[in-house]
Amino acid sequence: MLDRLVGAMMLIVASAVFLYYTIWTLMMPFVDEDHPAHSLFPPRVWAIRIPVMIILLGCAVVGSFISLVMIRSNRKKAAKAKKKA
């Protein structure tokens, strides 16, 4: 039951973020600059910066994970070869 609740919450959060980002990037450029709705969103330049930073961070995390796995695997192989010798 808890996994369903967590999954539902993740879906709700992801949908809210998607809706917010979509409104920010696709609709707000067509709204006048002096409209009060612009106070709900950061400057448009961040619509590019935020996803780029997330992608770079994700690539760094994945690369670090793969590096750690490769290093540990190599150490295990070296230990096995040392035992056999």
Tab-separated table of C-alpha atoms in Angstrom:
chain	number	residue	atom	x	y	z
A	1	MET	CA	0.000	0.000	0.000
A	2	LEU	CA	2.847	2.370	0.823
A	3	ASP	CA	4.455	1.847	-2.578
A	4	ARG	CA	1.217	2.860	-4.292
A	5	LEU	CA	1.025	6.002	-2.177
A	6	VAL	CA	4.637	6.908	-2.955
A	7	GLY	CA	4.035	6.237	-6.650
A	8	ALA	CA	0.921	8.406	-6.658
A	9	MET	CA	2.774	11.240	-4.932
A	10	MET	CA	5.632	10.984	-7.418
A	11	LEU	CA	3.144	11.117	-10.296
A	12	ILE	CA	1.407	14.172	-8.820
A	13	VAL	CA	4.708	16.011	-8.258
A	14	ALA	CA	5.984	15.147	-11.747
A	15	SER	CA	2.706	16.280	-13.315
A	16	ALA	CA	2.763	19.563	-11.371
A	17	VAL	CA	6.377	20.268	-12.385
A	18	PHE	CA	5.599	19.436	-16.011
A	19	LEU	CA	2.528	21.695	-16.016
A	20	TYR	CA	4.401	24.576	-14.359
A	21	TYR	CA	7.347	24.298	-16.767
A	22	THR	CA	5.045	24.020	-19.784
A	23	ILE	CA	3.090	27.115	-18.812
A	24	TRP	CA	6.317	28.975	-18.051
A	25	THR	CA	8.038	28.159	-21.343
A	26	LEU	CA	5.162	27.928	-23.830
A	27	MET	CA	2.489	30.336	-22.598
A	28	MET	CA	4.226	33.100	-20.686
A	29	PRO	CA	6.129	34.521	-23.690
A	30	PHE	CA	2.744	35.510	-25.138
A	31	VAL	CA	1.593	37.295	-21.971
A	32	ASP	CA	2.351	40.993	-21.485
A	33	GLU	CA	5.412	41.741	-19.349
A	34	ASP	CA	3.421	43.856	-16.893
A	35	HIS	CA	0.849	41.110	-16.217
A	36	PRO	CA	0.801	39.919	-12.577
A	37	ALA	CA	1.223	36.296	-13.682
A	38	HIS	CA	4.875	37.008	-14.507
A	39	SER	CA	5.578	37.350	-10.794
A	40	LEU	CA	4.870	33.605	-10.409
A	41	PHE	CA	7.711	32.577	-12.723
A	42	PRO	CA	11.472	33.196	-12.791
A	43	PRO	CA	13.097	34.970	-15.762
A	44	ARG	CA	12.929	33.051	-19.034
A	45	VAL	CA	16.684	32.502	-19.182
A	46	TRP	CA	16.280	30.017	-16.332
A	47	ALA	CA	13.964	27.917	-18.526
A	48	ILE	CA	17.135	26.796	-20.316
A	49	ARG	CA	19.638	26.962	-17.453
A	50	ILE	CA	17.711	24.724	-15.045
A	51	PRO	CA	17.287	21.741	-17.417
A	52	VAL	CA	20.910	22.049	-18.568
A	53	MET	CA	22.111	21.990	-14.954
A	54	ILE	CA	19.901	18.976	-14.190
A	55	ILE	CA	21.225	17.114	-17.234
A	56	LEU	CA	24.845	17.898	-16.329
A	57	LEU	CA	24.296	16.806	-12.736
A	58	GLY	CA	22.596	13.605	-13.895
A	59	CYS	CA	25.452	12.810	-16.290
A	60	ALA	CA	27.975	13.406	-13.503
A	61	VAL	CA	26.093	11.087	-11.136
A	62	VAL	CA	25.745	8.343	-13.749
A	63	GLY	CA	29.394	8.694	-14.768
A	64	SER	CA	30.521	8.520	-11.136
A	65	PHE	CA	28.400	5.425	-10.535
A	66	ILE	CA	29.780	3.671	-13.608
A	67	SER	CA	33.334	4.609	-12.593
A	68	LEU	CA	32.845	3.203	-9.098
A	69	VAL	CA	31.390	-0.028	-10.456
A	70	MET	CA	34.286	-0.437	-12.886
A	71	ILE	CA	36.887	0.257	-10.175
A	72	ARG	CA	35.307	-2.226	-7.749
A	73	SER	CA	34.980	-4.855	-10.476
A	74	ASN	CA	38.640	-4.431	-11.383
A	75	ARG	CA	39.669	-4.775	-7.730
A	76	LYS	CA	37.684	-8.014	-7.406
A	77	LYS	CA	39.300	-9.417	-10.545
A	78	ALA	CA	42.759	-8.449	-9.275
A	79	ALA	CA	42.051	-10.081	-5.900
A	80	LYS	CA	40.900	-13.308	-7.582
A	81	ALA	CA	43.970	-13.345	-9.823
A	82	LYS	CA	46.200	-12.779	-6.801
A	83	LYS	CA	44.600	-15.706	-4.949
A	84	LYS	CA	45.145	-18.037	-7.908
A	85	ALA	CA	48.795	-17.049	-8.252
